[in-house]
mmCIF file of N, CA and C in Angstrom:
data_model
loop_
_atom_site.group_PDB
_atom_site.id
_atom_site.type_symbol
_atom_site.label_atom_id
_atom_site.label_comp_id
_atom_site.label_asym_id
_atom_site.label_seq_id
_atom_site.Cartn_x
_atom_site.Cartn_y
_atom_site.Cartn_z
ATOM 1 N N UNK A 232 -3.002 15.239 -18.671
ATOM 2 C CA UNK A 232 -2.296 14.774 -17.475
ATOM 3 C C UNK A 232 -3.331 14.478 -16.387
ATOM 4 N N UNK A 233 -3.033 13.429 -15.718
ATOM 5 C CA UNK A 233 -4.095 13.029 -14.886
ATOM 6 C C UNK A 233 -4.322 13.927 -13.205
ATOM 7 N N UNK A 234 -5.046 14.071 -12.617
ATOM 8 C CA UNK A 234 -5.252 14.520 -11.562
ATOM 9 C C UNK A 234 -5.273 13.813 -10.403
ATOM 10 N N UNK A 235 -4.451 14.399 -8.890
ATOM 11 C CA UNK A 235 -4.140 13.730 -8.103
ATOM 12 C C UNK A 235 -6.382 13.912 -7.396
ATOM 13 N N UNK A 236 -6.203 12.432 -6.965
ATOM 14 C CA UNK A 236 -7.589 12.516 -5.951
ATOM 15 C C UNK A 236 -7.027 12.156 -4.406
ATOM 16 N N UNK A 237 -7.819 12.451 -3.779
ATOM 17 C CA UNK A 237 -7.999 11.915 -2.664
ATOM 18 C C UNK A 237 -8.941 10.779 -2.266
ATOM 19 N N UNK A 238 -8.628 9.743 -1.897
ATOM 20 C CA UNK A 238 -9.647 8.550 -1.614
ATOM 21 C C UNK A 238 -9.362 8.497 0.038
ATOM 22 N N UNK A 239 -10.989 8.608 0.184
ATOM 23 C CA UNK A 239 -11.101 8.849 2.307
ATOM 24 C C UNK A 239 -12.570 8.135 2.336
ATOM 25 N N UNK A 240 -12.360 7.231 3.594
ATOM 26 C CA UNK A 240 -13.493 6.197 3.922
ATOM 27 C C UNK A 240 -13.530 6.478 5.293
ATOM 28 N N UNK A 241 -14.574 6.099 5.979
ATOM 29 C CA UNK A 241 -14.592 6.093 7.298
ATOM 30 C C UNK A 241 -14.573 4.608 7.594
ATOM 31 N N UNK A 242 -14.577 3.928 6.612
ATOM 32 C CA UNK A 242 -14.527 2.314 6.717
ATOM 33 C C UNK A 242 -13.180 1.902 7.178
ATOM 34 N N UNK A 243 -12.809 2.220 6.937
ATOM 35 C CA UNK A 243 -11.174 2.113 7.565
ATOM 36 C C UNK A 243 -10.571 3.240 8.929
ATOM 37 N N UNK A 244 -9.821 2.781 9.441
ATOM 38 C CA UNK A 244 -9.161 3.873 10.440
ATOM 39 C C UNK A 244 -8.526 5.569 9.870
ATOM 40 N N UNK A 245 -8.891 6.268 10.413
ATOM 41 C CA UNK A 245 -8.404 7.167 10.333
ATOM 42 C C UNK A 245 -7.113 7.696 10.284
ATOM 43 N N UNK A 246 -6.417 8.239 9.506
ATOM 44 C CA UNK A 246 -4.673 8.515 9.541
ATOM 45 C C UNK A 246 -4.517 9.021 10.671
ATOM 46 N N UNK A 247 -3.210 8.947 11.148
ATOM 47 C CA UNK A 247 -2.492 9.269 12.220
ATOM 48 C C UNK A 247 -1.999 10.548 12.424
ATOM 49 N N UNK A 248 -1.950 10.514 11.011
ATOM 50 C CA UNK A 248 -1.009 12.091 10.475
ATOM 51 C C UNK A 248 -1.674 12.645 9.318
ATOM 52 N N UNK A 249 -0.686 13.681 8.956
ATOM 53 C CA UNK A 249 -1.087 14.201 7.854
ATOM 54 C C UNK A 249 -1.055 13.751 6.283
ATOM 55 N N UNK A 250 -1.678 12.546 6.209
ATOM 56 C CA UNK A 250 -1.524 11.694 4.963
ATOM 57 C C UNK A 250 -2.869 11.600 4.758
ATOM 58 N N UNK A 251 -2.987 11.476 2.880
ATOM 59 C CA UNK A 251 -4.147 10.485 2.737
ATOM 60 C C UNK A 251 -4.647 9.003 3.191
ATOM 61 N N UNK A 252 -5.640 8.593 3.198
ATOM 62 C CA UNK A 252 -5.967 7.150 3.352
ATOM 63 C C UNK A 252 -5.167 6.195 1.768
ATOM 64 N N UNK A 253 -5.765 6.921 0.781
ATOM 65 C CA UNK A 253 -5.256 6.507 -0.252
ATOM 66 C C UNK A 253 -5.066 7.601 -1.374
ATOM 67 N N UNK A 254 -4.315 7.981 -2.991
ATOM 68 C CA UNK A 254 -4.405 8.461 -3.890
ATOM 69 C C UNK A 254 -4.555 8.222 -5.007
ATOM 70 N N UNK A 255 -5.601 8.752 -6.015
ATOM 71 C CA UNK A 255 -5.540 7.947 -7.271
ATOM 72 C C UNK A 255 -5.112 9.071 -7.889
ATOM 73 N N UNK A 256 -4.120 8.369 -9.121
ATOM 74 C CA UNK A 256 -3.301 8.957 -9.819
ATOM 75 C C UNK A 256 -3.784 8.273 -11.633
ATOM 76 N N UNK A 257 -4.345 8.807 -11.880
ATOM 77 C CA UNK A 257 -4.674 7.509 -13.457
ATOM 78 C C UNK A 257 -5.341 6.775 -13.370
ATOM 79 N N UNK A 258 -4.829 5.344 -13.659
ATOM 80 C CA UNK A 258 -5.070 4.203 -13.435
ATOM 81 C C UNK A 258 -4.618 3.611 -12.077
ATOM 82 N N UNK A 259 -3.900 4.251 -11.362
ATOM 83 C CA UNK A 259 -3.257 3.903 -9.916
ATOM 84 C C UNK A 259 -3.621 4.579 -8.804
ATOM 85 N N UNK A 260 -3.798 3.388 -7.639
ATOM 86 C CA UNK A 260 -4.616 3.592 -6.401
ATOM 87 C C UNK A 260 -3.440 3.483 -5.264
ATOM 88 N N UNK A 261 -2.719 4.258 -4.871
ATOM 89 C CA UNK A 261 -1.543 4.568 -3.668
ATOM 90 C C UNK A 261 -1.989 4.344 -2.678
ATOM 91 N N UNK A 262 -2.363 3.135 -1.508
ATOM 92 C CA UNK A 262 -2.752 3.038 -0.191
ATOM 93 C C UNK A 262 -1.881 3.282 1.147
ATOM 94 N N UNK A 263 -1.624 4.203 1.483
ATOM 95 C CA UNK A 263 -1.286 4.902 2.966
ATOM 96 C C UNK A 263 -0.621 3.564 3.647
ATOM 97 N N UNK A 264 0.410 3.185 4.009
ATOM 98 C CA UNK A 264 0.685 2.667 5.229
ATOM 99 C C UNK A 264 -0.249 2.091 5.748
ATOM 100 N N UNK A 265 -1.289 1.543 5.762
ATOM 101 C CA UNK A 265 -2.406 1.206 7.060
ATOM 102 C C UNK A 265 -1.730 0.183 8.280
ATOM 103 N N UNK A 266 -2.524 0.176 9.415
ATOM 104 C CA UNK A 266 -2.331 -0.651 10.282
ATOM 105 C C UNK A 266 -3.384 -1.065 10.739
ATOM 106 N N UNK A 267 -3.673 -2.347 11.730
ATOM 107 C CA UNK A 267 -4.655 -2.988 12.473
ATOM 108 C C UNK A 267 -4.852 -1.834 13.125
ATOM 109 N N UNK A 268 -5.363 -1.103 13.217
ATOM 110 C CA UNK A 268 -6.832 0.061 14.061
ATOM 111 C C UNK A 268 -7.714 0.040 13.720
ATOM 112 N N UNK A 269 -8.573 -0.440 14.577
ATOM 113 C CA UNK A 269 -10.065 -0.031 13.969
ATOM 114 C C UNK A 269 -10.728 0.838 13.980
ATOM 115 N N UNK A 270 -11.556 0.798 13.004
ATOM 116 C CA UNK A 270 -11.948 2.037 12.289
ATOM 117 C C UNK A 270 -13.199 2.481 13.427
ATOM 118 N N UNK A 271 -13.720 1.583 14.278
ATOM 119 C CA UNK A 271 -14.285 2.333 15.184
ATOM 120 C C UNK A 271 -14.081 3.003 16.265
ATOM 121 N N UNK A 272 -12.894 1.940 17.197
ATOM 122 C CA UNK A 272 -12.376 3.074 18.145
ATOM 123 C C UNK A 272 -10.650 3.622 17.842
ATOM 124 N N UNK A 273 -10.029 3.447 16.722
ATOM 125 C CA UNK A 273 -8.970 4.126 16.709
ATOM 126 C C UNK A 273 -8.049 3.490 17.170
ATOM 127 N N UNK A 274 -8.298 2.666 17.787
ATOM 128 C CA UNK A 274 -7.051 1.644 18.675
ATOM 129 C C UNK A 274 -6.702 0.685 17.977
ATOM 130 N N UNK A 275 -4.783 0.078 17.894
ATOM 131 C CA UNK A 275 -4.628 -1.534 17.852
ATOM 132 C C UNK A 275 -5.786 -2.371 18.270
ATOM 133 N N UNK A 276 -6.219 -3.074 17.523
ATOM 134 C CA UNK A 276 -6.875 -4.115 18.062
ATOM 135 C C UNK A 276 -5.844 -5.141 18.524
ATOM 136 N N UNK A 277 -6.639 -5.723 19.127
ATOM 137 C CA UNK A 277 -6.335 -6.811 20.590
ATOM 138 C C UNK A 277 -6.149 -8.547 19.793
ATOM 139 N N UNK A 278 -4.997 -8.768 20.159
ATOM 140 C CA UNK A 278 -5.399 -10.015 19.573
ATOM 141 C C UNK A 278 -3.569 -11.185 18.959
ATOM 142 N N UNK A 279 -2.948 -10.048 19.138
ATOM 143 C CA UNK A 279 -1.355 -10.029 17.908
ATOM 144 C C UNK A 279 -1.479 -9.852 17.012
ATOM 145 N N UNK A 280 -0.692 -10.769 16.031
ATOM 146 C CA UNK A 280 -0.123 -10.428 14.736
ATOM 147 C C UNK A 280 -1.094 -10.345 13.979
ATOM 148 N N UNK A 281 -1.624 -11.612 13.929
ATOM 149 C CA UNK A 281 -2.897 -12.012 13.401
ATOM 150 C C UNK A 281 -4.008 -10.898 13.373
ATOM 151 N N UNK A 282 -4.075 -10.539 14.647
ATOM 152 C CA UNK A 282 -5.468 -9.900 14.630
ATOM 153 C C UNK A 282 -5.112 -8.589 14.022
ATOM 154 N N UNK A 283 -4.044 -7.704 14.212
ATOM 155 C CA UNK A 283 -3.282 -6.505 13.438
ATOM 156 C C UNK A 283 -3.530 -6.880 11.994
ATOM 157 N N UNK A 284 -2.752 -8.054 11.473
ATOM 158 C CA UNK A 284 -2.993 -7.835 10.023
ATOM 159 C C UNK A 284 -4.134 -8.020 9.247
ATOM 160 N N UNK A 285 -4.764 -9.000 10.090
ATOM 161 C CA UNK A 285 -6.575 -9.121 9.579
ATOM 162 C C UNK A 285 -6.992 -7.515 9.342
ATOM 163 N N UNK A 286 -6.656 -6.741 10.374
ATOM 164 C CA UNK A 286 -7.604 -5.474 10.775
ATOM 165 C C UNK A 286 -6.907 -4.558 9.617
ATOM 166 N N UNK A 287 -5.354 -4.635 9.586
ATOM 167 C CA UNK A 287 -4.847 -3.977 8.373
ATOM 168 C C UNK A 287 -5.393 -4.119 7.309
ATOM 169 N N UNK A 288 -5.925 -5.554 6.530
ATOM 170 C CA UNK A 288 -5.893 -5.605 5.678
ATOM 171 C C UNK A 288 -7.165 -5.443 5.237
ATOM 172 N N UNK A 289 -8.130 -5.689 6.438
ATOM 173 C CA UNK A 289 -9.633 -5.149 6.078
ATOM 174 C C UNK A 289 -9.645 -3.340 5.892
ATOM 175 N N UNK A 290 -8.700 -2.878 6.606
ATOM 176 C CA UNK A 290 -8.980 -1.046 6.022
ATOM 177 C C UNK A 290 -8.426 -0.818 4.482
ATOM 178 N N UNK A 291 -7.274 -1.849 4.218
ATOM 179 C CA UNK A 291 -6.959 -2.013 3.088
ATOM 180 C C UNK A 291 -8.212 -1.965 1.540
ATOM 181 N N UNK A 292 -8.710 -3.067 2.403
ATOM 182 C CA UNK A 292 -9.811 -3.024 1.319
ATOM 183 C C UNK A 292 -10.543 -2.193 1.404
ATOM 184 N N UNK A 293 -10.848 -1.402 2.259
ATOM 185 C CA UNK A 293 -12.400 -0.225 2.827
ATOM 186 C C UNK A 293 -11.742 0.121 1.931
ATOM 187 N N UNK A 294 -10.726 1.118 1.664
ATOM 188 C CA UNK A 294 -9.823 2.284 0.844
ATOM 189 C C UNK A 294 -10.090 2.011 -0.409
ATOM 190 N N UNK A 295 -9.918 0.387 -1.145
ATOM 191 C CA UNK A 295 -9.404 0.556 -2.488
ATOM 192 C C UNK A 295 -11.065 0.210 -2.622
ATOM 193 N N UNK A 296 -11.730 -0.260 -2.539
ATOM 194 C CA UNK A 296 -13.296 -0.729 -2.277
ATOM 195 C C UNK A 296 -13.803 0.975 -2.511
ATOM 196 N N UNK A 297 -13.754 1.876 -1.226
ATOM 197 C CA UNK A 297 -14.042 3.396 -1.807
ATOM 198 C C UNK A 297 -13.518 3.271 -3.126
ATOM 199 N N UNK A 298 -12.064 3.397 -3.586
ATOM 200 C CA UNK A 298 -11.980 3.664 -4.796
ATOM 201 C C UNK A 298 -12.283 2.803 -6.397
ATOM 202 N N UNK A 299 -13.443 2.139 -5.943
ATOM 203 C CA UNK A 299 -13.770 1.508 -6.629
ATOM 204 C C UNK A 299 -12.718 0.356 -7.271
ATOM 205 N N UNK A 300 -12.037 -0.336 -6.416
ATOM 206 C CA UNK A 300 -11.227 -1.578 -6.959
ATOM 207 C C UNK A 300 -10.741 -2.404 -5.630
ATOM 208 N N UNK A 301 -10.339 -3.517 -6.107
ATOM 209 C CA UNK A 301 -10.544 -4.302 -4.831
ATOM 210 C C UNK A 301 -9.194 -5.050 -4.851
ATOM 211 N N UNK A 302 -8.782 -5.880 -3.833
ATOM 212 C CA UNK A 302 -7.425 -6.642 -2.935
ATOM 213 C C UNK A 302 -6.992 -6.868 -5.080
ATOM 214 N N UNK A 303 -7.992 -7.708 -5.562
ATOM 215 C CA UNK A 303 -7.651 -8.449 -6.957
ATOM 216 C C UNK A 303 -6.838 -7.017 -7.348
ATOM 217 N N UNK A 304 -7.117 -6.337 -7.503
ATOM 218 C CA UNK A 304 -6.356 -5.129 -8.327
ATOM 219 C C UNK A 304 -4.635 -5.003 -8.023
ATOM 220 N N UNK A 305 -4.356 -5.119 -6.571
ATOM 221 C CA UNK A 305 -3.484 -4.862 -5.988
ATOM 222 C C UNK A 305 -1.903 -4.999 -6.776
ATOM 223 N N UNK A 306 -1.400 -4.512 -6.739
ATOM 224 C CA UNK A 306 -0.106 -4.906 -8.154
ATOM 225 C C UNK A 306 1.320 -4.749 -7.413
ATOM 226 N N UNK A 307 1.311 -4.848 -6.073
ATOM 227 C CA UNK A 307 2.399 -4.313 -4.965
ATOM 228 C C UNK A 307 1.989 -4.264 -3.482
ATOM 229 N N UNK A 308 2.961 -4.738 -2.860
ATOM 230 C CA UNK A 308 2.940 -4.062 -1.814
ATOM 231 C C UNK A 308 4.398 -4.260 -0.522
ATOM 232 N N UNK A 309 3.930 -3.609 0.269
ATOM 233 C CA UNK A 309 5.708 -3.545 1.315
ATOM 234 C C UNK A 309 4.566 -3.530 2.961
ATOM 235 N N UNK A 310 5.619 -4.219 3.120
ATOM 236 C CA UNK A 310 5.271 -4.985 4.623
ATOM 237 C C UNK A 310 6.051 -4.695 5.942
ATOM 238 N N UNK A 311 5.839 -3.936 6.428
ATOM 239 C CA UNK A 311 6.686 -3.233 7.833
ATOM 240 C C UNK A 311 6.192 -4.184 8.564
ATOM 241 N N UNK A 312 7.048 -5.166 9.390
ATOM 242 C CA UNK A 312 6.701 -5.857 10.521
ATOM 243 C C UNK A 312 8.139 -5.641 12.022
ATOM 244 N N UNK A 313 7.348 -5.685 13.079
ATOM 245 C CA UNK A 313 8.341 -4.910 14.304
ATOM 246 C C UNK A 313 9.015 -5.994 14.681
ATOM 247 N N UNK A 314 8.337 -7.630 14.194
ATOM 248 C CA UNK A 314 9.511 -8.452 14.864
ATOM 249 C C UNK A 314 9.185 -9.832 13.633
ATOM 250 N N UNK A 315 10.315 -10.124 13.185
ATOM 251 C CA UNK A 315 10.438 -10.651 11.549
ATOM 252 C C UNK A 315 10.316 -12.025 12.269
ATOM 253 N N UNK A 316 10.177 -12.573 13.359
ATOM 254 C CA UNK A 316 10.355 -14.151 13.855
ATOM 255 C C UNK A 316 8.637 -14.039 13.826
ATOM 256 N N UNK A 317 7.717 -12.626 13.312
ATOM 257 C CA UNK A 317 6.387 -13.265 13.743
ATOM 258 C C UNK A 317 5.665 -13.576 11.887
ATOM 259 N N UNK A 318 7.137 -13.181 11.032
ATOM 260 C CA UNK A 318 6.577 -13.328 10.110
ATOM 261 C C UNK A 318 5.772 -14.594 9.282
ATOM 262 N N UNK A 319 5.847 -15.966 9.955
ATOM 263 C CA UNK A 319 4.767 -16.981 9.450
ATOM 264 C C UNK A 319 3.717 -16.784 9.795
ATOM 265 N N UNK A 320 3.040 -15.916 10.740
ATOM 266 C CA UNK A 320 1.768 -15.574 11.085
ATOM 267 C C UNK A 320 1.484 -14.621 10.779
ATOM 268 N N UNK A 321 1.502 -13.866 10.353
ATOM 269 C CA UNK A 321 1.594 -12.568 9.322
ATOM 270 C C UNK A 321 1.367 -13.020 8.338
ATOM 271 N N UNK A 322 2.271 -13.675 7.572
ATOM 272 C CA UNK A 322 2.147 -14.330 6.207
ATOM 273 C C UNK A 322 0.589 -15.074 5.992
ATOM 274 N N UNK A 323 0.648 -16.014 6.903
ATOM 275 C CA UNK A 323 -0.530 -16.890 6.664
ATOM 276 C C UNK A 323 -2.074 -16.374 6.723
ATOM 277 N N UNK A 324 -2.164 -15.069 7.132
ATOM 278 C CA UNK A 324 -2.993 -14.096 7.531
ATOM 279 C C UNK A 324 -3.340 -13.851 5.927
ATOM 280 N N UNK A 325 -2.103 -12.851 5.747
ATOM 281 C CA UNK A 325 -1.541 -12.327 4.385
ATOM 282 C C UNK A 325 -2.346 -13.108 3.302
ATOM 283 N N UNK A 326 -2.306 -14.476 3.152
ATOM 284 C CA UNK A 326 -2.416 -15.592 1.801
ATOM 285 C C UNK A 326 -3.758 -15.523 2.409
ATOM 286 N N UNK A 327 -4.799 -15.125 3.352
ATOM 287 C CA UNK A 327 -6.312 -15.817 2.822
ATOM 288 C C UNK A 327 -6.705 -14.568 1.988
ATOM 289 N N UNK A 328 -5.654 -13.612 2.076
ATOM 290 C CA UNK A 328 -6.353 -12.131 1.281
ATOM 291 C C UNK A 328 -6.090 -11.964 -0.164
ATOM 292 N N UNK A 329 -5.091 -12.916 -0.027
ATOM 293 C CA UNK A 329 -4.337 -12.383 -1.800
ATOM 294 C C UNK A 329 -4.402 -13.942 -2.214
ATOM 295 N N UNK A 330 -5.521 -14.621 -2.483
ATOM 296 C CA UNK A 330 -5.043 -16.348 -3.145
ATOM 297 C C UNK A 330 -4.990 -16.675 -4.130
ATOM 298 N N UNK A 331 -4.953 -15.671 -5.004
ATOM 299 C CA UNK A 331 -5.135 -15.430 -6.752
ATOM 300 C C UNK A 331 -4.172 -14.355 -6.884
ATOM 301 N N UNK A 332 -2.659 -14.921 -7.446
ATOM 302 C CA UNK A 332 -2.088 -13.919 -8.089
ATOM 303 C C UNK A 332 -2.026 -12.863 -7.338
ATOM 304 N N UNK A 333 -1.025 -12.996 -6.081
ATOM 305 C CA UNK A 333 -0.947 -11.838 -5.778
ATOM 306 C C UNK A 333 0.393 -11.384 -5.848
ATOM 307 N N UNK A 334 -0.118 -9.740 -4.804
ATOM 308 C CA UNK A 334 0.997 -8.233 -5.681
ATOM 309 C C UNK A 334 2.480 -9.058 -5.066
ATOM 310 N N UNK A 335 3.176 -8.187 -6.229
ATOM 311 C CA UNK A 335 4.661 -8.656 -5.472
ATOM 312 C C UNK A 335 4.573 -7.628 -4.658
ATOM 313 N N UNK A 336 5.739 -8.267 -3.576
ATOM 314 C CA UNK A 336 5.718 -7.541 -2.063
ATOM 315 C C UNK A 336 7.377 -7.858 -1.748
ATOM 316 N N UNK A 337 7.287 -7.368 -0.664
ATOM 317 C CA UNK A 337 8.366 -6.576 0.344
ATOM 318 C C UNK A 337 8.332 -6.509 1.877
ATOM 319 N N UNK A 338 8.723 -7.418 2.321
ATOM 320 C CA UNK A 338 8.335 -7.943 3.480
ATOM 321 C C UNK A 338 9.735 -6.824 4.146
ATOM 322 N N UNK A 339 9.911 -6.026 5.281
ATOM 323 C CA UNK A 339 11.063 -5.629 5.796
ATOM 324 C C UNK A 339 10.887 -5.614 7.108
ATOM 325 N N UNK A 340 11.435 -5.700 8.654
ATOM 326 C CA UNK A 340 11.635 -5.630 9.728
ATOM 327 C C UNK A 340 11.964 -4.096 9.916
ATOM 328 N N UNK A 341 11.464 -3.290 10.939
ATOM 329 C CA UNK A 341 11.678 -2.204 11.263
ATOM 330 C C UNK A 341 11.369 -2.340 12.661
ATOM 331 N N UNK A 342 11.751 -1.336 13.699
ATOM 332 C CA UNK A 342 12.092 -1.133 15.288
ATOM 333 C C UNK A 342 10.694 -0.561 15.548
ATOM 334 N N UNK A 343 10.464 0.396 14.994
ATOM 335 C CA UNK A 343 9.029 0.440 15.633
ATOM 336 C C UNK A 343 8.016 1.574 14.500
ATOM 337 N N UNK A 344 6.591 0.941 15.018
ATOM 338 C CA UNK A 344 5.677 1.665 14.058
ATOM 339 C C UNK A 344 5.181 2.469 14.136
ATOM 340 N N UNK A 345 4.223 3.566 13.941
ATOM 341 C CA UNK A 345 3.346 4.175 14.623
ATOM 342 C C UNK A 345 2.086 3.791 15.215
ATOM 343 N N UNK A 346 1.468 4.329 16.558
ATOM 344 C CA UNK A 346 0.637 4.112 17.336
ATOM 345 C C UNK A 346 0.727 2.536 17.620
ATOM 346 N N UNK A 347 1.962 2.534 17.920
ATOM 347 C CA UNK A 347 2.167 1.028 18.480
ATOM 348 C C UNK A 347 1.634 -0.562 18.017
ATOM 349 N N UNK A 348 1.816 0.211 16.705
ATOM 350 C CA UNK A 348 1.574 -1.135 15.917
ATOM 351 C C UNK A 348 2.794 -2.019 15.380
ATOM 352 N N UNK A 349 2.122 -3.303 15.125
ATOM 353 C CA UNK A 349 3.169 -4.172 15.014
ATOM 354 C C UNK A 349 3.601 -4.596 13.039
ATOM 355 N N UNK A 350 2.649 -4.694 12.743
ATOM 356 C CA UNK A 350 2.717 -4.525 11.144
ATOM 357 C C UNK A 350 2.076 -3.161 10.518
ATOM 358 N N UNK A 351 2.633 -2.550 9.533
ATOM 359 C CA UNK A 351 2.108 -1.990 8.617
ATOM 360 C C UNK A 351 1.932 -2.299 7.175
ATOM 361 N N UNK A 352 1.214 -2.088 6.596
ATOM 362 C CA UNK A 352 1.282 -2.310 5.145
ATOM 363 C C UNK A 352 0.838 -1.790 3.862
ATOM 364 N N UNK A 353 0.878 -0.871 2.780
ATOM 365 C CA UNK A 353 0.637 -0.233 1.797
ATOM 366 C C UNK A 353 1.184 -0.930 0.607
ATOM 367 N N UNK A 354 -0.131 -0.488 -0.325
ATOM 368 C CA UNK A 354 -0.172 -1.236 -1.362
ATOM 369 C C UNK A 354 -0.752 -0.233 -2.558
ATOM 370 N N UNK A 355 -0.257 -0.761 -3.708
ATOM 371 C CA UNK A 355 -0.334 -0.145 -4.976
ATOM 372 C C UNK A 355 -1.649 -1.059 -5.806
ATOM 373 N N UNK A 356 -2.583 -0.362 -5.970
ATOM 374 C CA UNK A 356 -3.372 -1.101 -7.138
ATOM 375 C C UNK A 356 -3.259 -0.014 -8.472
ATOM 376 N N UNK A 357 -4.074 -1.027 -9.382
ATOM 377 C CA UNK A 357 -3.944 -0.362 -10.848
ATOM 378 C C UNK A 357 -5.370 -0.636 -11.485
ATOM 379 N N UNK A 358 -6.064 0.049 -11.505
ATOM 380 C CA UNK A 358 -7.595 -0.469 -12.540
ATOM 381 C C UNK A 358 -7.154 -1.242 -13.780
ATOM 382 N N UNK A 359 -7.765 -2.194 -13.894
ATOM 383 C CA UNK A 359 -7.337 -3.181 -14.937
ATOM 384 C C UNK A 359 -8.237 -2.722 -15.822
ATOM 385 N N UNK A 360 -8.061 -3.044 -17.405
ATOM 386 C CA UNK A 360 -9.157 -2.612 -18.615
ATOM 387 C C UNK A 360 -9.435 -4.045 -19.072
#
């Protein structure tokens, strides 16, 4: 039976709470919720949607990158956004990261995020053989 790990980068922002950054389970890499914070001062970055999900999706990769696998791996993911009219800019953000086959996803609208962010997003990878 496989063993739960912990995967923790300083390349990415720091959790908010009491969660991992990411977990590997097997062949599977569980990525935390992340949001646009940067990993240097802890804050939303400045900028909107755009600049949130860029910043999301770069801690995204710090995480699965620590765990030795990268965006290509990704096999899922779910998309918390605070206001669904900003979702073409989000999206278009979204597609320069995943342009090969990417994870199915789950785009949903929710009222509000933590530390006042506007998107969140967690994602499932799988080491490929």
């Amino acid at each position: 039976m496989p063993k739960k790990e912990v995967i923790q980068t300083d390349k990415a922002a720091a959790p908010v709470g009491p969660y991992s950054q990411g977990i590997r389970f097997g062949d599977f890499v569980f990525v935390a919720g992340e949001k646009g914070i940067s990993p240097e001062t802890g804050k939303i970055v400045e900028g909107g949607i755009a600049a949130e999900t860029r910043q999301t999706l770069d801690n995204v990769r710090a995480i699965l990158e620590e765990a030795g696998l990268s965006l290509d791996d990704a096999v899922r993911s779910v998309v918390y956004i605070t206001d669904l009219s900003e979702f073409g800019t989000m999206n278009d953000v979204y597609a320069e990261y995943f342009q090969v086959d990417p994870p199915g996803r789950t785009t949903v609208e929710v009222p509000a995020l933590p530390a006042g962010a506007h998107v969140e997003i967690e994602i499932t990878a799988a080491r490929q053989s």
